[in-house]
Tab-separated table of C-alpha atoms in Angstrom:
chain	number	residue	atom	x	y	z
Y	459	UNK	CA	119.601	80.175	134.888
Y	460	UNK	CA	122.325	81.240	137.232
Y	461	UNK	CA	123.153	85.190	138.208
Y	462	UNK	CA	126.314	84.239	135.873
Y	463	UNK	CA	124.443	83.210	132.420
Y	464	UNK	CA	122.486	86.055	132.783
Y	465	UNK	CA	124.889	88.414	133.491
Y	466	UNK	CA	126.483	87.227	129.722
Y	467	UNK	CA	123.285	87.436	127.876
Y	468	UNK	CA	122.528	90.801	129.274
Y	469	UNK	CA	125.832	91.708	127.411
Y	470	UNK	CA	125.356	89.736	124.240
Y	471	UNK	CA	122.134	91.021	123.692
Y	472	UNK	CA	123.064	95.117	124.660
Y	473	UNK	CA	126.169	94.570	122.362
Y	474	UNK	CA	123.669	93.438	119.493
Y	475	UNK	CA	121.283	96.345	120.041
Y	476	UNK	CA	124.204	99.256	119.727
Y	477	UNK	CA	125.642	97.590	116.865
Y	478	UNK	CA	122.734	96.216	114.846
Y	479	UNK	CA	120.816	99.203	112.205
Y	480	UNK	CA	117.268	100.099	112.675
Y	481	UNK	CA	115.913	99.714	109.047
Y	482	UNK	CA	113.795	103.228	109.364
Y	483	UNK	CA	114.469	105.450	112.635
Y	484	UNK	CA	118.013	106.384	111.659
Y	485	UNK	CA	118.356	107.324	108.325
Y	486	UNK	CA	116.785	110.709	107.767
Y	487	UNK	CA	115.002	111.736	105.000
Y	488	UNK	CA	117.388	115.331	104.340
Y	489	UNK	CA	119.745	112.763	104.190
Y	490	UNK	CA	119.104	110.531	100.371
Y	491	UNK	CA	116.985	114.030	99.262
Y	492	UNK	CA	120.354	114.722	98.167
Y	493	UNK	CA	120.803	111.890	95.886
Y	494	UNK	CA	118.705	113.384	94.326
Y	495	UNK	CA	120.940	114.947	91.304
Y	496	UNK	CA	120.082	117.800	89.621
Y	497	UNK	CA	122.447	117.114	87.148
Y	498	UNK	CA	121.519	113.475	86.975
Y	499	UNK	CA	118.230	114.002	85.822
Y	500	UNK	CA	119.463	116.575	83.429
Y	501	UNK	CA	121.478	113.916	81.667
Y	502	UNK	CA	118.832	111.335	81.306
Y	503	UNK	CA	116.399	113.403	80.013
Y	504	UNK	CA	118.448	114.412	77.404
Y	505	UNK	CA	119.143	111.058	76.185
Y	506	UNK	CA	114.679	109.875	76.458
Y	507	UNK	CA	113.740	113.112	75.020
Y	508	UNK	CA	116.749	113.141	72.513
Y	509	UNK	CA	115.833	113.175	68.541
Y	510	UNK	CA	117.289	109.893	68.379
Y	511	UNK	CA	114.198	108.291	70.353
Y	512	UNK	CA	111.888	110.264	67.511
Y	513	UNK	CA	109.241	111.308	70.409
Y	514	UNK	CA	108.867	107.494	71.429
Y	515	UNK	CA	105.708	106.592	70.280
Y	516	UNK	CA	103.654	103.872	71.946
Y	517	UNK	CA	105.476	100.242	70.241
Y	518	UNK	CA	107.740	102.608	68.354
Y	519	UNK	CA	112.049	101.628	67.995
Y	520	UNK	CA	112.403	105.273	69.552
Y	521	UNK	CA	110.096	104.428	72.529
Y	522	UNK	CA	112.527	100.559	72.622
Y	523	UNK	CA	115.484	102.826	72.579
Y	524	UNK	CA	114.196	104.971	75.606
Y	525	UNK	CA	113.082	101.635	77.183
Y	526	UNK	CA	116.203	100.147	76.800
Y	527	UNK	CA	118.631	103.101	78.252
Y	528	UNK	CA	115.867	103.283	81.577
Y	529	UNK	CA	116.601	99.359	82.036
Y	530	UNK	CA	120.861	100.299	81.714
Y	531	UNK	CA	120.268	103.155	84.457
Y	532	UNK	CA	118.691	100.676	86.736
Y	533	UNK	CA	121.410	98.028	85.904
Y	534	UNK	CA	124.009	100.278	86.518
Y	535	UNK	CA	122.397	101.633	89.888
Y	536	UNK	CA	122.238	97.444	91.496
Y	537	UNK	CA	118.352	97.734	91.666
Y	538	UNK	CA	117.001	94.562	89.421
Y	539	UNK	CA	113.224	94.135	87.855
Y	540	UNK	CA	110.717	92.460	90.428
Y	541	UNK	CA	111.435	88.745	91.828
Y	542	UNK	CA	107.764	88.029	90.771
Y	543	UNK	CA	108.436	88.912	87.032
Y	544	UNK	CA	110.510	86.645	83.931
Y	545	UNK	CA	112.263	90.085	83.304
Y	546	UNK	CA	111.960	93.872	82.707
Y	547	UNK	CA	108.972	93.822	80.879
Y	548	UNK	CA	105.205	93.628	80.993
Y	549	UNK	CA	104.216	93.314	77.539
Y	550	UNK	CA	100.913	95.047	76.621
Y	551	UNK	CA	99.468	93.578	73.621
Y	552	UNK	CA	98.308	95.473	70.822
Y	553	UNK	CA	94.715	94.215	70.886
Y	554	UNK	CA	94.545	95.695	74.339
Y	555	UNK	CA	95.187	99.088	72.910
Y	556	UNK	CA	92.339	99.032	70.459
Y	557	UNK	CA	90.263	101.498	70.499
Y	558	UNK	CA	87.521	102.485	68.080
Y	559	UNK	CA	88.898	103.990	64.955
Y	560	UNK	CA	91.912	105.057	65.969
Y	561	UNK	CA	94.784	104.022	64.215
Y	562	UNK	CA	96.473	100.807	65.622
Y	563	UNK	CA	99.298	100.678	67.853
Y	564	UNK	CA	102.044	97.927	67.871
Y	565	UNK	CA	102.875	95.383	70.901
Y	566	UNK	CA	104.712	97.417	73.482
Y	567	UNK	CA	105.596	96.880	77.160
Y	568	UNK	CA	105.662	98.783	80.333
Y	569	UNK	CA	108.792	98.692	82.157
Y	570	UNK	CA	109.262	98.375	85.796
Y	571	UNK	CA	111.932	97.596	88.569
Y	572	UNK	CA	111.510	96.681	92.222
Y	573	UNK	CA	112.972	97.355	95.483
Y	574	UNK	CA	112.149	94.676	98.030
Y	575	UNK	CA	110.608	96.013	101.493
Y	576	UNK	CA	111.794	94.354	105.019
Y	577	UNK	CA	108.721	93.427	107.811
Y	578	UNK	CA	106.010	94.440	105.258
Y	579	UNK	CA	107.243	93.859	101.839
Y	580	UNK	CA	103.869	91.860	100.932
Y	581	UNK	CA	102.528	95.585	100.734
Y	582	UNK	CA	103.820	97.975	97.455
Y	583	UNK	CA	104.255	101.336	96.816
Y	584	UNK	CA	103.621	102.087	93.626
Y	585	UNK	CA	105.918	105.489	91.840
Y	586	UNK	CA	104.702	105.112	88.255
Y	587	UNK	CA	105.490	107.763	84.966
Y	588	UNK	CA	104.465	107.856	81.351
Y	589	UNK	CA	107.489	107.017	78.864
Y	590	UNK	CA	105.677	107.103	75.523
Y	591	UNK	CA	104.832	110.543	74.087
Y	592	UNK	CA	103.314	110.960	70.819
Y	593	UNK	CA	106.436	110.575	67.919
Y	594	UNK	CA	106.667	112.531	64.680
Y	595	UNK	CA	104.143	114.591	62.977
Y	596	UNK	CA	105.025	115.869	59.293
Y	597	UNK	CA	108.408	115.445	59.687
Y	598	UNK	CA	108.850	117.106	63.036
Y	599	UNK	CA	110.611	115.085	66.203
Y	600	UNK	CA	107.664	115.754	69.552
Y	601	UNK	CA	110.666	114.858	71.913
Y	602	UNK	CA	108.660	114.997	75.025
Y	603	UNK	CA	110.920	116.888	77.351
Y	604	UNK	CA	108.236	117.416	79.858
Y	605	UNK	CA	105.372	115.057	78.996
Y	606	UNK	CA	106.486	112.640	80.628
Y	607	UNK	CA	110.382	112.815	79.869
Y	608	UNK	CA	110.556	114.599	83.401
Y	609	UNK	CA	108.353	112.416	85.308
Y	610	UNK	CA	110.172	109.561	83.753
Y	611	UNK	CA	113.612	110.545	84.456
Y	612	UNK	CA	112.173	111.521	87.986
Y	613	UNK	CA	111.143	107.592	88.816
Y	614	UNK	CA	114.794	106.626	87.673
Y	615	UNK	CA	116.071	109.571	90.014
Y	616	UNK	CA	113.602	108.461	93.209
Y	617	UNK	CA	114.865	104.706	92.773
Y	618	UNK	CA	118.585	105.669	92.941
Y	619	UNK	CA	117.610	107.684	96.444
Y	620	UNK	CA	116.349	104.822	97.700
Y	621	UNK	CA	119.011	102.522	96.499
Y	622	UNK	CA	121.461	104.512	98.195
Y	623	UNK	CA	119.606	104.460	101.662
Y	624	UNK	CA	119.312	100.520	100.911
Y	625	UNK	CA	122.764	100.321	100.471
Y	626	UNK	CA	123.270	102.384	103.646
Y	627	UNK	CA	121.564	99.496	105.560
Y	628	UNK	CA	117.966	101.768	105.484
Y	629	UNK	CA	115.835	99.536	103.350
Y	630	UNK	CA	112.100	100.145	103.757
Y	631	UNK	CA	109.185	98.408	105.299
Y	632	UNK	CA	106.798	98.108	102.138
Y	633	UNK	CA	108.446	96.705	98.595
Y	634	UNK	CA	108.401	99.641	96.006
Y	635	UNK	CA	107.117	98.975	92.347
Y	636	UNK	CA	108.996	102.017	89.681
Y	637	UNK	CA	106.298	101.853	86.954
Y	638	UNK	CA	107.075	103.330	83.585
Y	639	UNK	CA	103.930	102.841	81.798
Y	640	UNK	CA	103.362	103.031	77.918
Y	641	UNK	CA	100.468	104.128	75.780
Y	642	UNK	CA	99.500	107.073	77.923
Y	643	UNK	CA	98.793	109.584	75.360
Y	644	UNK	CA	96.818	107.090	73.498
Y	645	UNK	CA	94.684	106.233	76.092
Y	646	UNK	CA	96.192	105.507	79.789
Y	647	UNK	CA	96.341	102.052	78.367
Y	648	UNK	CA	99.782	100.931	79.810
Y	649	UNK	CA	98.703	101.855	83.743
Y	650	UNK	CA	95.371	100.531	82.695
Y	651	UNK	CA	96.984	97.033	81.643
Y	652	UNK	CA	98.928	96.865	84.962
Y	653	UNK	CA	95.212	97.482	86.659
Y	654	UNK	CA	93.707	95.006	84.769
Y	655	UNK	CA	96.662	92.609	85.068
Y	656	UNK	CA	98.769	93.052	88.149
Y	657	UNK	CA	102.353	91.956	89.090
Y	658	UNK	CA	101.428	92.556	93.412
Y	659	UNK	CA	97.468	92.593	94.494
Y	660	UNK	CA	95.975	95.519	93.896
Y	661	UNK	CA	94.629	94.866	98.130
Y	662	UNK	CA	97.924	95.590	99.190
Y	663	UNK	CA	98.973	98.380	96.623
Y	664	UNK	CA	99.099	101.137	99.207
Y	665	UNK	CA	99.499	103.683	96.814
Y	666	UNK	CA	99.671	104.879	93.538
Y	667	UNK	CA	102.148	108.066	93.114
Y	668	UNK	CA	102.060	109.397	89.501
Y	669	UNK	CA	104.352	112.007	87.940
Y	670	UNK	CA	103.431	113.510	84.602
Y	671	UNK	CA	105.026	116.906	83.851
Y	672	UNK	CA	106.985	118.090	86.245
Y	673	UNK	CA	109.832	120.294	84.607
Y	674	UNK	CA	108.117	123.456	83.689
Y	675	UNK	CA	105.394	126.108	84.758
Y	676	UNK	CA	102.439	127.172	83.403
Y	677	UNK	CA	101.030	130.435	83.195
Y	678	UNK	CA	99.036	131.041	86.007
Y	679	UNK	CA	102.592	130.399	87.900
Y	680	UNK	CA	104.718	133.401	86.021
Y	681	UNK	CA	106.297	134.848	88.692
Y	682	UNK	CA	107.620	131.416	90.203
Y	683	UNK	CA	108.069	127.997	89.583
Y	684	UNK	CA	108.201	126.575	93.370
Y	685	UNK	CA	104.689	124.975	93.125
Y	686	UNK	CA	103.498	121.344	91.849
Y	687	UNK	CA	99.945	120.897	91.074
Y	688	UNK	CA	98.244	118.248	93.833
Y	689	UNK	CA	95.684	116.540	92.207
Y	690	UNK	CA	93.441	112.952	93.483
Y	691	UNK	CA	95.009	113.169	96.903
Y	692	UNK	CA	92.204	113.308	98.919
Y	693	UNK	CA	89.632	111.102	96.662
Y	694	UNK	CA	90.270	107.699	98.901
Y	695	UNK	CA	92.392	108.651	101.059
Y	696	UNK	CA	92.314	111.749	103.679
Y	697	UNK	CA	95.676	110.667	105.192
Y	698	UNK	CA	97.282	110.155	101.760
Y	699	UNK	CA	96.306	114.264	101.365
Y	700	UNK	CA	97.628	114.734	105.163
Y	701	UNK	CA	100.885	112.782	105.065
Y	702	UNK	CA	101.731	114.978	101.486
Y	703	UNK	CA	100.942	118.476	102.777
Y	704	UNK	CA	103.116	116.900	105.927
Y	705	UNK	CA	106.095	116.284	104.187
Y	706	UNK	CA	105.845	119.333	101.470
Y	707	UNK	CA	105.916	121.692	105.242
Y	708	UNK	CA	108.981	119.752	106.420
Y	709	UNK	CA	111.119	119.429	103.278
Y	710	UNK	CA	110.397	120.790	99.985
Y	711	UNK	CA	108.095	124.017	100.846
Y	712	UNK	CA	106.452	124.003	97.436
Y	713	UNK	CA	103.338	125.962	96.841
Y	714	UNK	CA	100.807	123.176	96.377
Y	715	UNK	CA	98.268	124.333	94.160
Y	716	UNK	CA	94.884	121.989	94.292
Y	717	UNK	CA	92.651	123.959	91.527
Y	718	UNK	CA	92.882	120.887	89.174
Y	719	UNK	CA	91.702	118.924	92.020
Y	720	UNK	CA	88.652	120.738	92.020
Y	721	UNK	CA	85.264	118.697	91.314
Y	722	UNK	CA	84.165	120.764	88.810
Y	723	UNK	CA	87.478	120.811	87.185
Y	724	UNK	CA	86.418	121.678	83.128
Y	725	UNK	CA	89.641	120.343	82.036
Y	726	UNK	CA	88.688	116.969	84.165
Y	727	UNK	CA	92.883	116.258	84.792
Y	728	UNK	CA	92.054	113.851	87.788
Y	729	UNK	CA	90.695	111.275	84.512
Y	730	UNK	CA	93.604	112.170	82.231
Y	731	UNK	CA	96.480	110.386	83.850
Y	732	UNK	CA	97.479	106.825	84.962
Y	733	UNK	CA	97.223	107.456	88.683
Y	734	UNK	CA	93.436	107.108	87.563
Y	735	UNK	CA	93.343	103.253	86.395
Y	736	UNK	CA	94.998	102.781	90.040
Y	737	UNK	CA	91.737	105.015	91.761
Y	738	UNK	CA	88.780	103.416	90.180
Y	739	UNK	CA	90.048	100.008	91.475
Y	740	UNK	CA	90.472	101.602	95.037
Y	741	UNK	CA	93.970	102.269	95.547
Y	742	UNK	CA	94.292	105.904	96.807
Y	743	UNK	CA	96.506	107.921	94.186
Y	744	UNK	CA	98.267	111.296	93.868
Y	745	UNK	CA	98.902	113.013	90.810
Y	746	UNK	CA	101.998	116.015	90.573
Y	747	UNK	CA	101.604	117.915	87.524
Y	748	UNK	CA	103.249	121.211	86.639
Y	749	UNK	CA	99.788	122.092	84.275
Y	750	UNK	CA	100.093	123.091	80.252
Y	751	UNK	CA	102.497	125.539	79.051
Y	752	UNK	CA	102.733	126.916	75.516
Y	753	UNK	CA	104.908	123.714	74.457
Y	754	UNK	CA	102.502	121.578	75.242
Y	755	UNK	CA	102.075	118.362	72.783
Y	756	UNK	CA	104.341	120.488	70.442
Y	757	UNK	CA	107.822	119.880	68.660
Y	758	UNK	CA	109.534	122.698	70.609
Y	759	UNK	CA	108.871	120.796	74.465
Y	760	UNK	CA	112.139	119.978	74.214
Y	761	UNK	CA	115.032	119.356	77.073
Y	762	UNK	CA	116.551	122.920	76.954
Y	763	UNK	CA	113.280	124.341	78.080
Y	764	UNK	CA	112.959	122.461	81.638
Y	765	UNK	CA	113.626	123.929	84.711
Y	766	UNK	CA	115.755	122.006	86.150
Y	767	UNK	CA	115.541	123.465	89.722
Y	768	UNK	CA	111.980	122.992	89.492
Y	769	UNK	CA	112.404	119.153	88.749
Y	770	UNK	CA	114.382	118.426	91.140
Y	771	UNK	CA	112.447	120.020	93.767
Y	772	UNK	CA	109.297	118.020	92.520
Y	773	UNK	CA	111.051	115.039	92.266
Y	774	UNK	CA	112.438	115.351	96.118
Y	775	UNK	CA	108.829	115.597	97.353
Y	776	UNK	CA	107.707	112.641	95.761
Y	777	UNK	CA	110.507	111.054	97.102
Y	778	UNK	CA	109.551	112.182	100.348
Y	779	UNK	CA	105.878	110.706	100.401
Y	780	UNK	CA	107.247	107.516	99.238
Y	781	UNK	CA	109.624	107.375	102.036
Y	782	UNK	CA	107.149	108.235	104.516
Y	783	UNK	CA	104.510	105.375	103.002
Y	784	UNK	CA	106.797	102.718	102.901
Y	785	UNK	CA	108.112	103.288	106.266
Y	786	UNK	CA	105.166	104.182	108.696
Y	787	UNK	CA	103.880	102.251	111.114
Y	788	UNK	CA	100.435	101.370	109.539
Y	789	UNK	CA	99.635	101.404	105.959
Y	790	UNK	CA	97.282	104.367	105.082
Y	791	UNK	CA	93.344	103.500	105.232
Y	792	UNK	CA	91.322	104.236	102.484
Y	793	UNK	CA	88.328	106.367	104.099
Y	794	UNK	CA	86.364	108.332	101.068
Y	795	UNK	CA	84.720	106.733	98.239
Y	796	UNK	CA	86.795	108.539	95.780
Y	797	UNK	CA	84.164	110.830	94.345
């Protein structure tokens, strides 16, 4: 090749290197924590906790109704359902939900949409929520507002952050899964159905990150809401634990409060969400929860009571774990036997 040639390609490929976008070292994570809308997620959890969706039972018309205005938000944000599925919808029969004498449920369907990763999309990140809640009781609408209306509007919120850095030119390295899950409150049997019966191998799920009330606080947190309860984080996975404290120090600042992470936990909350059906088959999972308040499973946990600076906060540092899992280098190892 003569001095000539190389002098050209020399240019070419310098001109392709200042002009082309690195998919992850550019974009900043401050950055698309700002698309993340306060006011956005007070607007769609008005409409899935509204009386209109009559608490969205699990196979109920409210829960369809919820179901359906989650699928227009995603529509109207450009981000589709996964290439590997026929369509929005993983439909969980209602033999699967059977369970001893309790009553039975109808067919439903869990929900989920899909951004598609770059150099390591065959690995998925997995941001899953509750959108059932338990329906009407004598009369009364259970709207739901905070279990899981807020972790359910938070998913929708976390997708449209990422959208936006996609449509920047940032798309990440891993593929992320938005799970809404159904059945929940009868029984985890939605997440456990997606276990049991997955859309990506469960081998190259890097994690589970599950968000089930996340708009209020509890009592034990009076004074202030800037806390989220941590709970599972360090069960498979000490650099899933690491890697969340990380990005809590660097953007959010939250108080992260691990007592329901504790062993010997009486109220056993590590078994009582779908992050679970994800950790007994091995993927490491992380659990934000805001703990009970007096509203809890009642009529009156309704949308006027969140707080929405709370939520959003919340919602921003799952957003940031995600980033940082579907963008480093290597995906995390799973080092503890999850006991």
């Amino acid at each position: 090749m003569t001095k000539k040639i190389c002098f050209f390609v020399l240019v070419a490929l310098a001109t392709s290197c200042s002009t082309s976008k690195n998919t992850t070292k550019k974009a900043t994570v401050n950055q698309y924590l700002q698309a993340i809308s306060t006011n956005d997620l007070k607007t769609n959890l008005y409409v899935i906790a509204s009386d209109e969706n009559q608490g969205r039972d699990t196979g109920s018309e409210g829960q369809k109704r919820a179901g359906n205005y989650l699928i227009s938000q995603y529509e109207k944000n450009g981000i589709s359902y996964p290439p590997a599925a026929d369509g929005w919808y993983q439909k969980v029969p209602s033999a699967f939900m059977a369970k001893g004498f309790a009553p039975k449920l109808p067919d439903s369907e869990n929900i989920w949409a899909y951004i598609e990763g770059t150099d390591k999309k065959d690995e998925v990140v997995v941001i899953s929520a509750h959108y059932d809640h338990v329906g009407m009781k004598n009369g009364e609408i259970y709207n739901g507002a905070d279990d899981d209306g807020s972790g359910t509007v938070a998913v929708l919120e976390i997708a449209k952050a990422f959208n936006k850095a996609v449509k920047d030119g940032y798309r990440p390295k891993r593929s992320i899964l938005f799970l809404h899950v159904t059945g929940e409150e009868h029984g985890l049997h939605g997440s456990r159905y997606y276990s049991e019966n997955p859309l990506y191998p469960l081998e190259k799920t890097v994690a589970d990150i599950n968000i089930d009330m996340i708009g209020r606080r509890d009592k034990s947190h009076s004074e202030s809401n800037n806390y989220v309860y941590v709970i599972g984080s360090d069960r498979l996975s000490s650099e899933l634990h690491q890697i969340n404290e990380e990005m809590n120090a660097k953007y959010t600042q939250l108080n992260l409060d691990y007592k329901y992470n504790d062993r010997n936990d009486p109220e056993r909350i590590y078994y009582r969400s779908d992050h679970y059906n994800f950790a007994k088959h091995g993927v490491p999972a992380i659990f934000f929860f805001n703990g009970t308040h007096e509203d809890y499973h009642l009529p009156t946990d309704t949308p006027d009571k969140i707080e929405y600076d709370a939520l959003t906060k919340r919602t921003q540092l799952a957003f940031a774990l995600a980033w940082e899992l579907a963008n480093r280098a290597e995906k995390i190892k799973v080092d503890r036997d999850g006991k």
